[in-house]
Short mmCIF file of C-alpha atoms and ligand atoms in Angstrom, two decimals:
data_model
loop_
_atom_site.label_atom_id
_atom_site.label_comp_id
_atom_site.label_asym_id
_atom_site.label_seq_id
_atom_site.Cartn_x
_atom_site.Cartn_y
_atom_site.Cartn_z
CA UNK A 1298 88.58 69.70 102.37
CA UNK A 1299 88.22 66.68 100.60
CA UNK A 1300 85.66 66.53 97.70
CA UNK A 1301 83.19 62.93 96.88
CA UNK A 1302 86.53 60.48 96.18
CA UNK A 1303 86.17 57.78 94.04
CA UNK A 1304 86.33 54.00 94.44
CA UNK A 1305 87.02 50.75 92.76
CA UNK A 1306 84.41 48.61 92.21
CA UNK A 1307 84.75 45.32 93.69
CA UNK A 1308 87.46 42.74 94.79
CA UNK A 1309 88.76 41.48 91.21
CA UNK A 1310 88.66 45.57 90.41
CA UNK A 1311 91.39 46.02 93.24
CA UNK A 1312 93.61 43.23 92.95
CA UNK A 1313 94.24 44.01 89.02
CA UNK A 1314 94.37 47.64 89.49
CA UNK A 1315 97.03 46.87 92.58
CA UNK A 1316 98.37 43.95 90.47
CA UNK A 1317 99.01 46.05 87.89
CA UNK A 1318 100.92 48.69 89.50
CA UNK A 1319 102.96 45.78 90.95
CA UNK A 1320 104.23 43.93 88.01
CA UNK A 1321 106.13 46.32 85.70
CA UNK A 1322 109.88 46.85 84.88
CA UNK A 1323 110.47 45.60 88.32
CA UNK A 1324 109.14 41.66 87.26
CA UNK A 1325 110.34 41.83 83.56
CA UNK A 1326 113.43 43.93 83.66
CA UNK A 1327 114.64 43.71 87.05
CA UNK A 1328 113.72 40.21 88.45
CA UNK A 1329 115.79 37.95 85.84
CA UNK A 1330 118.82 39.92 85.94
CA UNK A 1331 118.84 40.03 89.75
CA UNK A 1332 118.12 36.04 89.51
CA UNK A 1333 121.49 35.89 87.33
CA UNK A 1334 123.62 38.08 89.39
CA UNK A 1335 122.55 36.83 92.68
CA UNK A 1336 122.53 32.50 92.12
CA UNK A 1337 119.47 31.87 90.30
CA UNK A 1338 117.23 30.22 92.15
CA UNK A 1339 118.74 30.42 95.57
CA UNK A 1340 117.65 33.81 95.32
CA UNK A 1341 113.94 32.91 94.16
CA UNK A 1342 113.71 30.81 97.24
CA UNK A 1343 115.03 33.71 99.21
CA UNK A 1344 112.79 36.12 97.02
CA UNK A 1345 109.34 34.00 98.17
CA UNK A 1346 109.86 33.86 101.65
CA UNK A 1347 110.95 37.47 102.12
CA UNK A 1348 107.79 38.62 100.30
CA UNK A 1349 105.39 36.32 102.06
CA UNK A 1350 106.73 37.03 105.33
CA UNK A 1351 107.97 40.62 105.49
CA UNK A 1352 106.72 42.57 102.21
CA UNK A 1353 103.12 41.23 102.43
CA UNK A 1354 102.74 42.49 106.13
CA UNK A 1355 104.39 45.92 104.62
CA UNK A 1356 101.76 45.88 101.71
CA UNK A 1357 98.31 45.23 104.51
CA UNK A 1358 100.18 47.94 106.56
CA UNK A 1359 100.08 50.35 103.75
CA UNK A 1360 96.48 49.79 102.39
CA UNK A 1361 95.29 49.94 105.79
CA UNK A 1362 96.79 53.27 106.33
CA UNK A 1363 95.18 54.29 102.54
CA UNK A 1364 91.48 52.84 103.25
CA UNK A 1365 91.73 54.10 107.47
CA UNK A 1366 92.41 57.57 106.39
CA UNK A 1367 90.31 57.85 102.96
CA UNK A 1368 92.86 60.13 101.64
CA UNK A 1369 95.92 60.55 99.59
CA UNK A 1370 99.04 59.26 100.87
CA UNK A 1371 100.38 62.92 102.39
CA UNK A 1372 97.29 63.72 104.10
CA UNK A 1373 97.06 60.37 104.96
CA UNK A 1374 99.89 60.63 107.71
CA UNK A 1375 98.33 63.77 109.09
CA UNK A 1376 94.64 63.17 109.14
CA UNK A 1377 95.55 59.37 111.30
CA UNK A 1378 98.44 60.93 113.66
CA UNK A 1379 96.24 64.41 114.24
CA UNK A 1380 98.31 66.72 112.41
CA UNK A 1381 101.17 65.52 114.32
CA UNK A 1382 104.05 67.78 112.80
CA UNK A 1383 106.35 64.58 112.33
CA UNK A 1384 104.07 62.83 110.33
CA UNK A 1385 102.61 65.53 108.40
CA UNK A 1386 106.15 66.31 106.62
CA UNK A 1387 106.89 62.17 106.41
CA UNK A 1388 103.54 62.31 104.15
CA UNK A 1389 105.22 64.58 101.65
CA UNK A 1390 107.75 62.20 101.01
CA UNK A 1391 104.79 59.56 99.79
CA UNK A 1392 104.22 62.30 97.28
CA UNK A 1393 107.98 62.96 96.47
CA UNK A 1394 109.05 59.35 96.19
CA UNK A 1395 106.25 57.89 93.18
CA UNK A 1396 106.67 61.70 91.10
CA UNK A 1397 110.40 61.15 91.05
CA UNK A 1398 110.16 57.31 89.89
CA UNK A 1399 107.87 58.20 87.17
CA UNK A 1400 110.66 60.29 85.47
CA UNK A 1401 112.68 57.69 84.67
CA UNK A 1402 110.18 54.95 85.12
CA UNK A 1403 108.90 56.81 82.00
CA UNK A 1404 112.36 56.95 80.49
CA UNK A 1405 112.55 53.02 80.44
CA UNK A 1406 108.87 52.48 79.19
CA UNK A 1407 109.78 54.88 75.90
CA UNK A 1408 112.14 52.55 75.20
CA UNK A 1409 110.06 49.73 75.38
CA UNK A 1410 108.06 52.21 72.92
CA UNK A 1411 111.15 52.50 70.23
CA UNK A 1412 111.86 48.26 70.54
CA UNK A 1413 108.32 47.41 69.79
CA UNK A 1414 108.17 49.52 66.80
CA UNK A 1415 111.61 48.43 65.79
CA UNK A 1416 110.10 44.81 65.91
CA UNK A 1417 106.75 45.67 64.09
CA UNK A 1418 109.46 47.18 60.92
CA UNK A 1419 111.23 43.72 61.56
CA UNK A 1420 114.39 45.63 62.29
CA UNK A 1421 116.02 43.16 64.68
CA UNK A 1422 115.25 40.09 62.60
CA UNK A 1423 117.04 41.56 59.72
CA UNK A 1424 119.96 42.78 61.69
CA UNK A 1425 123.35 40.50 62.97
CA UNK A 1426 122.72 39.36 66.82
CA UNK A 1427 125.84 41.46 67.52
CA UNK A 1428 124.17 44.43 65.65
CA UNK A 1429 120.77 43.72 67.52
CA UNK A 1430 122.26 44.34 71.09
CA UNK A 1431 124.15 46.21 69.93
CA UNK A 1432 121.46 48.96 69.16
CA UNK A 1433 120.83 50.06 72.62
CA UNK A 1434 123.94 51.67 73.39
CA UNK A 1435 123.82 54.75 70.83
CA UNK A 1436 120.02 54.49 70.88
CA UNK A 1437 119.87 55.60 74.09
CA UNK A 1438 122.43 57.91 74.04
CA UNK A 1439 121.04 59.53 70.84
CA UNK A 1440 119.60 62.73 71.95
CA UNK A 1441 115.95 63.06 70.23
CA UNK A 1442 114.71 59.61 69.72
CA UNK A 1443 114.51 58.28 73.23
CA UNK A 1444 112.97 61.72 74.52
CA UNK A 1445 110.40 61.49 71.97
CA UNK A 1446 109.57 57.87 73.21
CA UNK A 1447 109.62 58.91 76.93
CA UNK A 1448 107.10 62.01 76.11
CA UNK A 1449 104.67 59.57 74.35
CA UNK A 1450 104.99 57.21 76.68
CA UNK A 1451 104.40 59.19 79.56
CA UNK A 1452 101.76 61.15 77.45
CA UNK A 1453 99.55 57.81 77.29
CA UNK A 1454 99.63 57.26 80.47
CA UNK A 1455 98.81 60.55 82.05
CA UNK A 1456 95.62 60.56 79.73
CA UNK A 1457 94.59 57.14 81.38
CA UNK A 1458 95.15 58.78 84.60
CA UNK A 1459 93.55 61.70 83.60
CA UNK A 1460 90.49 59.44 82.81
CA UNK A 1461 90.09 58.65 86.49
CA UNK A 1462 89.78 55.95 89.20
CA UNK A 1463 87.10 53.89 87.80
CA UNK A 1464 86.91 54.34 83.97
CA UNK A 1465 90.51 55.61 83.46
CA UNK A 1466 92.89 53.47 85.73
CA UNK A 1467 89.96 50.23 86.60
CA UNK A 1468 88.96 49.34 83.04
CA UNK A 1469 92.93 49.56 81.56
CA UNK A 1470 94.04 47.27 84.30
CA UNK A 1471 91.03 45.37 83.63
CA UNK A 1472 91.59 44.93 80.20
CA UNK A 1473 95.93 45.18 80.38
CA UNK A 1474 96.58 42.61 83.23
CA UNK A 1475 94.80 39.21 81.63
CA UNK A 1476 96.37 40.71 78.22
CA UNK A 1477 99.47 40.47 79.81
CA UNK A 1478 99.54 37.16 81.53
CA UNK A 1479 98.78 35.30 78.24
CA UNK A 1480 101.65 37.53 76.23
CA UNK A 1481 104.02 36.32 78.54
CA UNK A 1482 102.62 32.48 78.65
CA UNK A 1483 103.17 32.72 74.97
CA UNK A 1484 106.67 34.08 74.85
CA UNK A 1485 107.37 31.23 77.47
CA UNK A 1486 106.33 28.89 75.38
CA UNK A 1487 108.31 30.19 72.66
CA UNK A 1488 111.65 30.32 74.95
CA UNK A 1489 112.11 27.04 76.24
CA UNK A 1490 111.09 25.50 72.92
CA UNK A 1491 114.25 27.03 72.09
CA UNK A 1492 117.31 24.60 71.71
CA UNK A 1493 119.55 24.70 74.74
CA UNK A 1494 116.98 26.48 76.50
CA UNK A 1495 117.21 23.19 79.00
CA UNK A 1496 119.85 25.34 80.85
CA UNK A 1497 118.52 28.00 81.28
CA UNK A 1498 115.49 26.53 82.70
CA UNK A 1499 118.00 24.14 85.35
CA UNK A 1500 119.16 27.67 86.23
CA UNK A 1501 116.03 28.45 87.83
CA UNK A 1502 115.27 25.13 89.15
CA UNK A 1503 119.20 24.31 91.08
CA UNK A 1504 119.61 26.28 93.86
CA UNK A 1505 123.30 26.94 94.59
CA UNK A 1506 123.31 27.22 98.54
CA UNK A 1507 126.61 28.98 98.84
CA UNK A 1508 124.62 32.02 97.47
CA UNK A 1509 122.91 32.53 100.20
CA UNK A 1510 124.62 35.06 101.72
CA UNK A 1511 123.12 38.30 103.61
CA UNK A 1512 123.61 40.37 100.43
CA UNK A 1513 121.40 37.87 98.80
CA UNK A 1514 118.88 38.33 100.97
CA UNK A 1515 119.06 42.10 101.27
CA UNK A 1516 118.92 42.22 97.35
CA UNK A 1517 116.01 39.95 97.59
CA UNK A 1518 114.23 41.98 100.03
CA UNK A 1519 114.54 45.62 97.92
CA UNK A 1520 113.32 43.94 94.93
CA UNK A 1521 110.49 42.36 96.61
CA UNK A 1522 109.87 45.70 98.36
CA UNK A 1523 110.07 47.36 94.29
CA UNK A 1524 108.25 44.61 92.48
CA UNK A 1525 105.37 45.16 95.09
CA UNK A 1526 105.00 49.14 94.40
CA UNK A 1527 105.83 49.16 98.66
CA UNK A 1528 107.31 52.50 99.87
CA UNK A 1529 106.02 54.76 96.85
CA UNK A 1530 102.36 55.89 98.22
CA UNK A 1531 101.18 53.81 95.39
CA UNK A 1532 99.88 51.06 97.62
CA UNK A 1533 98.73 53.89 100.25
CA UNK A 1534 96.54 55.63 97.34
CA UNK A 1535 95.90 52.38 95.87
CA UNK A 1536 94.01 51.36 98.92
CA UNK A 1537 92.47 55.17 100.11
CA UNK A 1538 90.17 53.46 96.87
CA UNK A 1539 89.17 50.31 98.13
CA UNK A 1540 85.72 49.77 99.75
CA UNK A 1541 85.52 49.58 103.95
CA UNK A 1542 83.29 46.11 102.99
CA UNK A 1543 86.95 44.31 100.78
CA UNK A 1544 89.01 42.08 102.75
CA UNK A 1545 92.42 43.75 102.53
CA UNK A 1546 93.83 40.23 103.39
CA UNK A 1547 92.73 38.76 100.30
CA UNK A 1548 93.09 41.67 98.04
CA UNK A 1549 96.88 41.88 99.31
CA UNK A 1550 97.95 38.54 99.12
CA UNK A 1551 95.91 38.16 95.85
CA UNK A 1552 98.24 40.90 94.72
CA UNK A 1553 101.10 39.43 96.03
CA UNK A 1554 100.88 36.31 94.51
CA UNK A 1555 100.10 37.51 90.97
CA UNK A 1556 103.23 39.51 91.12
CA UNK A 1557 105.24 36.74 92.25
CA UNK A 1558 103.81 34.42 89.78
CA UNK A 1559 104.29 36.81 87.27
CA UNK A 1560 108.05 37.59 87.93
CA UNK A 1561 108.49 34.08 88.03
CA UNK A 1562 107.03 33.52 84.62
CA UNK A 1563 108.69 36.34 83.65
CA UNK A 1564 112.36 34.32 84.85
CA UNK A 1565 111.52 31.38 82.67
CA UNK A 1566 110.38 33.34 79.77
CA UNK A 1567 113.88 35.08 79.52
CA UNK A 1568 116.71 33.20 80.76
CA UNK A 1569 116.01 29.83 78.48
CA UNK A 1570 116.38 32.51 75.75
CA UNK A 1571 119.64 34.20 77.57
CA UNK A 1572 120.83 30.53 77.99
CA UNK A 1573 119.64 29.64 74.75
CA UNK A 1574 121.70 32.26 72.79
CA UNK A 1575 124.29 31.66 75.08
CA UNK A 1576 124.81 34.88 76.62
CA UNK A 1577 125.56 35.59 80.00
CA UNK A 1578 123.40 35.61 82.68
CA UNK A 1579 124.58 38.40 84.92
CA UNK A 1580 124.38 40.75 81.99
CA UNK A 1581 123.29 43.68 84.14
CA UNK A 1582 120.57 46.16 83.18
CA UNK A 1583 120.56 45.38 79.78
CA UNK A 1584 119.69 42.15 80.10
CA UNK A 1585 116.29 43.17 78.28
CA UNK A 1586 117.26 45.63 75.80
CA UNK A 1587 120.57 44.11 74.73
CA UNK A 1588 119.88 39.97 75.57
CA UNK A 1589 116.64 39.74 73.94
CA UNK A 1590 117.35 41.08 70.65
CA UNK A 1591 120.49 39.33 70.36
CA UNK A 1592 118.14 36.20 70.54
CA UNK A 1593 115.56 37.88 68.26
CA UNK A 1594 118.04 37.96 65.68
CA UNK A 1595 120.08 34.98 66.42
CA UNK A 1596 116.79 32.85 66.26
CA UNK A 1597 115.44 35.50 63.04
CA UNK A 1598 118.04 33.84 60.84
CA UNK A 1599 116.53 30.50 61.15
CA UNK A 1600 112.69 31.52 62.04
CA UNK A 1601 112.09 34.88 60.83
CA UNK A 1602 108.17 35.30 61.03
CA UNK A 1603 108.25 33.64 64.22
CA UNK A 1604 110.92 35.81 65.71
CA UNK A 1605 109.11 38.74 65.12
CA UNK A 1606 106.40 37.87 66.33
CA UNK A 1607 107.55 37.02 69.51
CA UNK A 1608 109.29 40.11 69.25
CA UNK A 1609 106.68 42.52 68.63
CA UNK A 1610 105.06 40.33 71.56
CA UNK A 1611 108.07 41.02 74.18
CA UNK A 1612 108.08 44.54 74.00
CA UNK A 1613 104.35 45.24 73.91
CA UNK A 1614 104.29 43.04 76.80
CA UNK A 1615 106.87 45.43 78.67
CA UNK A 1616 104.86 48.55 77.52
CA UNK A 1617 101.77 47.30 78.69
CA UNK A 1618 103.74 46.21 82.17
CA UNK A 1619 105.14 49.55 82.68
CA UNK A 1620 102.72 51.38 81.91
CA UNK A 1621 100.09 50.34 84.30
CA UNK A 1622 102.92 50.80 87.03
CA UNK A 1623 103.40 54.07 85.60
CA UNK A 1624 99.82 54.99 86.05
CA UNK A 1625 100.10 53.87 89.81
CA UNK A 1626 102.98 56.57 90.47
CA UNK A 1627 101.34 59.64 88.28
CA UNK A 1628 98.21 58.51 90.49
CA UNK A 1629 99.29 59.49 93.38
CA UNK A 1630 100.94 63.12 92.71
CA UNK A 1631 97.53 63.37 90.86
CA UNK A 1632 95.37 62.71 94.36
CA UNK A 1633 97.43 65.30 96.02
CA UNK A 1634 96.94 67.78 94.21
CA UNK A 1635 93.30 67.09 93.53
CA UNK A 1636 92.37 67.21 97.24
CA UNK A 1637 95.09 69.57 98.24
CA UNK A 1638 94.31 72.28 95.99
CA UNK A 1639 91.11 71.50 94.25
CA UNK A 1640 92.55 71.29 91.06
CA UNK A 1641 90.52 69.57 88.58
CA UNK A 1642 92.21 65.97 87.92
CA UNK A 1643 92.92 67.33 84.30
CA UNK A 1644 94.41 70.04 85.26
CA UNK A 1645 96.85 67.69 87.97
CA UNK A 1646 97.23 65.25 85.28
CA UNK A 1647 99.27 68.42 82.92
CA UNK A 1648 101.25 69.46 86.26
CA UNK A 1649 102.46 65.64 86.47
CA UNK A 1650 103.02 65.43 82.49
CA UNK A 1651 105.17 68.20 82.92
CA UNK A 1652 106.67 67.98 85.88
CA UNK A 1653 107.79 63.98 85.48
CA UNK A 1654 108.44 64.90 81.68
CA UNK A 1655 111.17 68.12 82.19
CA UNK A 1656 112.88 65.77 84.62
CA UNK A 1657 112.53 62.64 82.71
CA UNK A 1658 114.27 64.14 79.82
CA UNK A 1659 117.13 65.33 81.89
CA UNK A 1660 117.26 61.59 83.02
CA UNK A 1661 116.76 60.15 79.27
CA UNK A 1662 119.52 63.02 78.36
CA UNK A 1663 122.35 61.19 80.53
CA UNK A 1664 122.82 58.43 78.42
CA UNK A 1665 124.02 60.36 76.18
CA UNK A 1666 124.78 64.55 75.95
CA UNK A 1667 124.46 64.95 79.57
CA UNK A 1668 126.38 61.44 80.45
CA UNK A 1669 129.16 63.93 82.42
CA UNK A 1670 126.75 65.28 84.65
CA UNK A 1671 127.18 63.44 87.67
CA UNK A 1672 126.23 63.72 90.95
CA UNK A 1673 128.32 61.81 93.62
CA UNK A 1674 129.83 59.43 90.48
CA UNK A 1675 126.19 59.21 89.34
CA UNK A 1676 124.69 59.89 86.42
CA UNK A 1677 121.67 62.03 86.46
CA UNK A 1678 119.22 58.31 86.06
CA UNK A 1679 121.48 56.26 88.28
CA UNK A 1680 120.66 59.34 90.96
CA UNK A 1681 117.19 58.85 90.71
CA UNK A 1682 117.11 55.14 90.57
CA UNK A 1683 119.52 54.77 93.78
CA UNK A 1684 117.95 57.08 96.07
CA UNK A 1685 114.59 55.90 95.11
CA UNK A 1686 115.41 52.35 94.99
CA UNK A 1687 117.80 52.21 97.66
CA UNK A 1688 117.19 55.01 100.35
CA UNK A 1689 113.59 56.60 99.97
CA UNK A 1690 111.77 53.31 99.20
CA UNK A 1691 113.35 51.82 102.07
CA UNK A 1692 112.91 54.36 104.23
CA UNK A 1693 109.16 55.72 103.85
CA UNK A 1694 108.30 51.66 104.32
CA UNK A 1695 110.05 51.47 107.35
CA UNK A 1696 107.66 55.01 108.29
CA UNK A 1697 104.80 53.13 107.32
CA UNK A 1698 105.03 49.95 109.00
CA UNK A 1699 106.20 51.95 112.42
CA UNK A 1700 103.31 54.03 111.81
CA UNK A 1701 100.71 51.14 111.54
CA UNK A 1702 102.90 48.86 114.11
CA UNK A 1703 103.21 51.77 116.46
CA UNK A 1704 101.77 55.02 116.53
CA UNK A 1705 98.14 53.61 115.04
CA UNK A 1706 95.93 52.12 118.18
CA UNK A 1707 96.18 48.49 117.82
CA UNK A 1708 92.28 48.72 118.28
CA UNK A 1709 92.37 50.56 114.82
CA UNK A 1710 94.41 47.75 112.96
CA UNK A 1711 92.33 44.98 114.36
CA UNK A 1712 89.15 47.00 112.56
CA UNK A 1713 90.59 47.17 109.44
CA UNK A 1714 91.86 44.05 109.43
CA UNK A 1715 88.87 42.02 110.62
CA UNK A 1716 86.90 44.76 109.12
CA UNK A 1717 85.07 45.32 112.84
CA UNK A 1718 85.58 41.51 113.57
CA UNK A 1719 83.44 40.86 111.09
CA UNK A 1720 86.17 38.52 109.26
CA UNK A 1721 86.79 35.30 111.28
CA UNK A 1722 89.62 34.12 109.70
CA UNK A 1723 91.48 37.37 109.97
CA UNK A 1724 90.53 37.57 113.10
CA UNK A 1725 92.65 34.12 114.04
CA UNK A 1726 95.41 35.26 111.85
CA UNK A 1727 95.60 38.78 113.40
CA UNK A 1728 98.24 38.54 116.03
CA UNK A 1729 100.72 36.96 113.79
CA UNK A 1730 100.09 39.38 111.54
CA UNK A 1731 100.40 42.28 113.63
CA UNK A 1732 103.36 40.93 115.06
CA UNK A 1733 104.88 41.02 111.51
CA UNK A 1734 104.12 44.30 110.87
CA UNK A 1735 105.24 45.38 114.78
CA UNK A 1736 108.98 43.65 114.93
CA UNK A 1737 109.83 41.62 112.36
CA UNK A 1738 109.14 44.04 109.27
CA UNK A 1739 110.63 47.09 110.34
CA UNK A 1740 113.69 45.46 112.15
CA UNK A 1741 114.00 43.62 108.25
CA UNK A 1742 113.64 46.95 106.89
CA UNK A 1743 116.10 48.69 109.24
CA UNK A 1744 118.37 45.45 108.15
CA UNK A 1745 118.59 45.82 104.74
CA UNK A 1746 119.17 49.43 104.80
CA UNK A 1747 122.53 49.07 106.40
CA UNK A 1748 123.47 45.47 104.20
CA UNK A 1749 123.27 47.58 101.37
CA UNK A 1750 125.87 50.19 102.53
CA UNK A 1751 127.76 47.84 104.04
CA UNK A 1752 128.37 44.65 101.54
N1 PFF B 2961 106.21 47.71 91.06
C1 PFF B 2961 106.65 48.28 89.83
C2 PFF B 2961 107.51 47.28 89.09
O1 PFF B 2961 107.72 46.18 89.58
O2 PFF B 2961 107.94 47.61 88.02
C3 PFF B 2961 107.42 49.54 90.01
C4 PFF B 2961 106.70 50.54 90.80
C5 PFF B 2961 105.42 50.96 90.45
C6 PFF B 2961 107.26 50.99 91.92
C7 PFF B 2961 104.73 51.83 91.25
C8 PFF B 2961 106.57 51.88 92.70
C9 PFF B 2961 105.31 52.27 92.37
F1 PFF B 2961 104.70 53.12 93.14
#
C-alpha cells in the first residue's frame, strides 16, 4: 500500500525538524501568559519536572509508535495492533486532531503576519501605547484583513510542506530554528535592558509556593503536553521519518530540552518588557498582541529606531515559530492522504490548504461578524482551541502511551528503545522508562483530564 517513504537525514536533521514543530505559539504566546496567571515561577518549576518526567516518556512513546510502524499516524494504530477495529478508528483521530489545530493555528500565525508588517511601516512606534494595544481588538474583528493574513500564512506553509520531507520541511527547520534562537537572544537582550525590567525578571526567578496547587500542576502538564506537539500525530509522523539506526532517546530529550529552553527564553524575553511597561502580568491571550506593542510604543517615544527594530524582530520571530509548528500539523493530514489514497503530495498539500483554510476563516470570522455564533458559550475559535487543547490532545496521548505501555509487546519497546540492545545506556535506563510510560504517564494523563473539569 505504502509507496518508497521518505526520511530525515541524520540526528541534528530530526531534533530541529521535531524542535521545530515543538516551539511555536505554544512557547511564545502561551508559556508567559500561563507563567503570569499561574505564579510565575512556581509554575516553571512545576512546568520542568512534569515535562521531564511524564511528557518526555509520552514523546519516546509516540516516536516509537511512528518509527515501529513506518507509517502515518492512522495507519500507524492499525498496522502495530493487526487491524484491531479499536485501534484502527483511534488512528483517525491522529489525523483529525493536527487538521483541526492548523485552522486556527493558522488564524494566529496571520496575525503574526499583519504585526510584522505593521512594524516594518513603523506603525506601532508612531502610535500612543494605549493606541498600540489597542489595535488588536478591531483588527481582529475586522472581517478581510485577518483572513487575508491567515490564507497567506497558511499558503506559505503548505508550499513548504508541499516541498517534502527532506528538502521542503528538513532544510526550513534547518535554516528557521538557529534563526530563531538568536532572534529571541536578541530581543532578550533588548528586554531586560529595559528600565524596571528587574521585576519582571524576579518574577521568574521567586517562586511563590502557595501556587502550587493541583490546578497548577494540571495547567502545567497541558501546556507541556502542547508546547511538545504530544497528542497531535505530529510526533507519531514526525518519527514514522526517523532512521531505525537514531537513538530516539537522544533525539527526544534533545527536543525536549530545546523547547524548554526556548519557552524559557521566551519568559524572560517578555515579561521584563510586561513588567517594564508596567502592565499586568495575567493579561490573558493577548498578552502578545496587546502587551508587546504597548511596550513597542511606550519605549518608541524615547528609542524609536530601536523599537522597531526589535519590533519587526518579535513578530518575525513568532512567524517563523508558528510556522514550522504549522508545517508539523499540515504534515500529517498530508501523509494520510499520500499513503491512503495515493494522492500525489501536491495534490494532498491543496486538500489541506483548503480544507484548514474554509475552516480557518470561519474561526478568524468569530472575532468579529460571526462573534454570536457560539457553540456551548463558545465562540467558533474558543471551540476548536478547547476541545483540541483540552479534550482530544489529552485524550489521543493517553491512547498512545496505553498503546505503547500496554497493548505493544514489551519485547517490541525494548527494540526500539535499545535499538535491538544495541544501545547500552538505554538499555540501563529502560525499565524506568518503561515504567513511566506504563503507570505513571497515563495515570498523569487520566489526572489532568478530570483537574481540568473539576477546578
Ligand atoms: N507545539 C506547538 C507550539 O508549542 O506552538 C503547537 C503544536 C504544533 C501542537 C504541532 C501540535 C502539533 F502537532
Amino acid at each position: 500500500m505504502t509507496t518508497k517513504r521518505e526520511k530525515f537525514g541524520g540526528r541534528m536533521a530530526v531534533i530541529l525538524a521535531m524542535a521545530g514543530s515543538a516551539i511555536g505559539l505554544g512557547n511564545i504566546w502561551r508559556f508567559p501568559y500561563m507563567v503570569g496567571e499561574h505564579g510565575g515561577a512556581a509554575f516553571v518549576i512545576v512546568y520542568v519536572v512534569a515535562t521531564l518526567l511524564i511528557s518526555l516518556p509520552v514523546f519516546l512513546a509516540e516516536v516509537m509508535i511512528g518509527r515501529r510502524s513506518h507509517t502515518n499516524s492512522r495507519d500507524a494504530f492499525a498496522r502495530l495492533s493487526r487491524q484491531h477495529p479499536f485501534w484502527k478508528w483511534a488512528g483517525y483521530l491522529t489525523i483529525l486532531i493536527p487538521t483541526l489545530i492548523a485552522c486556527y493555528y493558522s488564524v494566529i500565525g496571520g496575525w503574526s503576519v499583519e504585526y510584522f508588517l505593521k512594524s516594518c511601516s513603523l506603525s506601532f512606534v508612531r502610535m500612543s501605547p494605549e493606541e498600540a494595544s489597542g489595535f488588536f481588538g478591531p483588527f481582529a474583528a475586522s472581517p478581510w484583513t485577518p483572513v487575508i493574513m491567515h490564507l497567506i500564512f497558511l499558503g506559505i506553509t503548505v508550499a513548504v510542506v508541499a516541498g517534502g520531507v527532506k528538502s521542503g520541511i528538513e532544510k526550513f527547520s534547518k535554516i528557521s530554528l538557529p534563526v530563531l534562537f538568536v532572534l529571541i537572544l536578541m530581543i532578550l537582550t533588548y528586554s531586560v535592558s529595559l528600565p524596571g525590567a528587574g521585576e519582571g525578571v524576579r518574577y521568574l526567578l521567586h517562586p511563590d509556593w502557595n501556587e502550587l496547587t493541583p490546578r497548577t500542576f494540571a495547567y502545567a502538564m497541558g501546556q507541556s503536553f502542547y508546547s511538545l506537539s504530544l497528542g497531535m500525530g505530529a510526533i507519531i509522523t514526525y518519527g514514522s521519518y526517523v532512521s531505525k539506526k537514531e537513538n530516539i532517546l537522544t533525539t527526544s530529550a534533545g527536543t525536549a530540552v530545546s523547547d524548554l529552553l526556548f519557552a524559557i527564553l521566551a519568559g524572560f524575553a517578555i515579561m521584563p518588557a510586561v513588567f517594564a511597561a508596567g502592565i499586568e502580568p495575567g493579561a490573558g491571550p493577548g498578552l502578545i498582541f496587546q502587551s508587546i506593542p504597548y511596550v513597542f510604543a511606550k519605549m518608541g517615544a524615547g528609542m524609536p529606531v530601536l523599537s522597531a527594530a526589535v519590533s519587526i524582530l518579535f513578530f518575525l520571530a513568532i512567524i517563523v515559530a508558528a510556522m514550522t509548528s504549522c508545517i508539523s500539523l499540515v504534515e500529517v493530514g498530508v501523509s494520510f492522504l499520500m499513503e491512503r489514497s495515493r494522492m500525489s503530495r501536491g495534490r494532498a498539500c491543496l486538500i489541506l490548504f483548503l480544507l484548514c483554510g474554509g475552516l480557518g476563516v470561519l474561526c478568524s470570522l468569530s472575532f468579529g461578524p460571526l462573534a454570536d455564533a457560539k457553540v456551548a458559550g463558545m465562540t467558533i475559535f474558543d471551540l476548536f482551541d478547547w476541545t483540541c487543547s483540552n479534550i482530544l490532545l489529552l485524550l489521543m496521548a493517553l491512547l498512545a502511551v496505553v498503546f505503547v505501555g500496554w497493548i505493544l509487546p514489551r519485547r517490541v519497546v525494548h527494540d526500539e528503545f535499545t535499538n535491538g540492545g544495541r544501545l547500552a545506556f538505554n538499555e540501563r535506563l529502560f525499565p524506568a522508562v518503561y515504567f513511566l510510560i506504563k503507570w505513571v504517564a497515563p495515570i498523569a494523563v487520566v489526572v489532568i483530564f478530570f483537574t481540568n473539569f473539576i477546578l
